[in-house]
Amino acid sequence: MTDARRFEATVLPLLDTAHNLARWLLRDAAAAEDAVQEAALRAFRYFGSLHANEDARPWFLGIVRNACFTALARERGRADVTLLDEDGWEQLEARSPGPGPDPLAALGARREQGLVDAALRQLTPPMREVIVLRELEGLDYRDIAHIAGIPIGTVMSRLSRARAQLKRQLSLAGLP
Amino acid sequence: MEDDDLTRLLQQHASRHPASEGLRAKVRTQMTLQAAAQDRPPVRPRWRERFAALARIHPAFAGAGGLAAGIALTLAVMLIAPRLTPDGPVPDDLVAAHVRALQVGPLYEVASSDRHTVKPWFQGRLDYAPTVLDAPALRDQGFTLLGGRVQALQGRPTAVLAYQVRLHKIDLYQWPAERRSAPERLQRRGFNLVRWSDDAMQLWAVSDVDGAELERFAAAWRTAAAAH
């Protein structure tokens, strides 16, 4: 099988997960598509670095999340934001809060979706990243650690803080 | 609320964003282009081989082949030459050069967002002085100058300026030309090209941004060049 064929068979089936992650991290449809496209191009170029029996999913999602965090940093106009730890992100987020829950949407039939989405959007990108990978995409801690480039212990503590924040917010909204 | 309750809430109610068909198509096209750029089949030898094969079947074909090729060549030159000569490298070569630069690099040999370092860099590398623009008017519209490079096009060293808009790269090729022409938009293998010329230079912008945006770049560049 040629490299192009092998790439097509390996990476194209991962586009849904990749786009979901990018969309949740960047919160913008055009930016998410750009990031996935850029990641796919990079993945194609470095496809040779993926070992024959290595799992392509964490490998490719790692490239996607890096493209997203680079885009986030660019969006904020500072090249060094990728180096910020969570506290740094929290300060930035506090300065530019995302949109709160939309009361009209909450009244409608899609009330739960509106509330859950709003709660997710309020997480900082590093926390949103682990929650999306764990709860929406069902990846295990080891893969998440690989993708985010952090130790497993950090994945677990980040997850538990993200869960605590989500629970607090959803309970206040009267869920479940 | 327990962890399990939260997991259930998230899995049942959080929005999912699968990749659109458009994105899938874009990724596939991009991949095909990359693969094609990696192993482009040589075009010219194939024709020569065919004539050689015919000549081997019967020597008369050698003459017929030569005659046919002669007629075809004359026709081609008559039809294409008036268009080709002032343009220099044809669009296909420009797209191939653009893809090669994106793929194996370098996208620029002198990095800068300051024309005072890019412009002098071209000195002694070319037999003409390209126009280098990093005007505020360009930056305000989102077009950032990344740097410049010299790339061989049809055997001639050519000035290339690399710009960026959002995640997209725009390569601007230029070489001396005498006539003046308004921007014209072309498309090759999914890439957009806009060409125009002023009194001194023939310019070609090549990129994967959409055509309207590339025309916006060309317009901003021409305005900035006129004010330069």
Coordinates of C-alpha atoms in Angstrom, one line a residue, chain B residues 45-121:
Chain B
P45 CA 10.3 12.1 -22.2
R46 CA 7.1 10.2 -22.6
W47 CA 6.4 12.0 -26.0
R48 CA 9.9 11.4 -27.1
E49 CA 9.6 7.7 -26.2
R50 CA 6.5 7.4 -28.2
F51 CA 8.0 8.8 -31.3
A52 CA 11.1 6.7 -30.8
A53 CA 8.8 3.6 -30.5
L54 CA 7.0 4.5 -33.7
A55 CA 10.2 5.0 -35.5
R56 CA 11.3 1.6 -34.4
I57 CA 8.2 0.0 -35.9
H58 CA 8.9 1.6 -39.3
P59 CA 11.5 4.2 -40.2
A60 CA 8.9 6.2 -42.1
F61 CA 7.2 7.0 -38.8
A62 CA 10.4 8.8 -37.8
G63 CA 9.8 11.3 -40.6
A64 CA 6.0 11.4 -40.1
G65 CA 6.5 11.8 -36.4
G66 CA 8.9 14.6 -36.9
L67 CA 6.6 16.3 -39.4
A68 CA 3.6 15.9 -37.1
A69 CA 5.6 17.2 -34.2
G70 CA 6.9 20.1 -36.3
I71 CA 3.4 21.1 -37.3
A72 CA 2.1 20.7 -33.7
L73 CA 5.0 22.7 -32.4
T74 CA 4.6 25.5 -34.9
L75 CA 0.9 25.7 -34.1
A76 CA 1.6 25.6 -30.4
V77 CA 4.2 28.4 -30.7
M78 CA 1.8 30.5 -32.8
L79 CA -1.0 30.1 -30.4
I80 CA 0.8 30.2 -27.1
A81 CA 3.9 32.3 -27.7
P82 CA 2.2 35.7 -27.7
R83 CA 0.7 34.9 -24.3
L84 CA 3.5 32.9 -22.9
T85 CA 6.5 35.2 -23.5
P86 CA 5.5 38.1 -21.3
D87 CA 4.3 35.8 -18.6
G88 CA 7.4 33.7 -18.2
P89 CA 6.6 30.6 -16.1
V90 CA 3.2 29.2 -16.7
P91 CA 0.6 28.8 -13.9
D92 CA 1.2 25.1 -13.5
D93 CA 4.8 25.7 -12.7
L94 CA 3.9 28.4 -10.2
V95 CA 1.5 26.0 -8.4
A96 CA 4.1 23.2 -8.4
A97 CA 6.7 25.7 -7.0
H98 CA 4.2 26.9 -4.3
V99 CA 3.4 23.3 -3.3
R100 CA 7.1 22.4 -3.2
A101 CA 7.8 25.4 -0.9
L102 CA 5.0 24.5 1.4
Q103 CA 6.0 20.9 1.5
V104 CA 9.7 20.8 1.7
G105 CA 10.5 24.4 2.2
P106 CA 12.0 26.8 2.6
L107 CA 9.0 29.0 2.6
Y108 CA 11.4 31.9 3.1
E109 CA 15.2 32.2 3.2
V110 CA 15.1 35.6 4.9
A111 CA 12.6 35.9 7.6
S112 CA 11.1 39.2 8.4
S113 CA 8.1 41.3 8.9
D114 CA 10.2 44.3 8.0
R115 CA 11.0 45.1 4.4
H116 CA 14.2 46.8 5.4
T117 CA 15.8 43.4 5.9
V118 CA 14.0 41.6 3.1
K119 CA 14.7 44.0 0.3
P120 CA 18.5 44.2 0.7
W121 CA 18.6 40.4 1.0

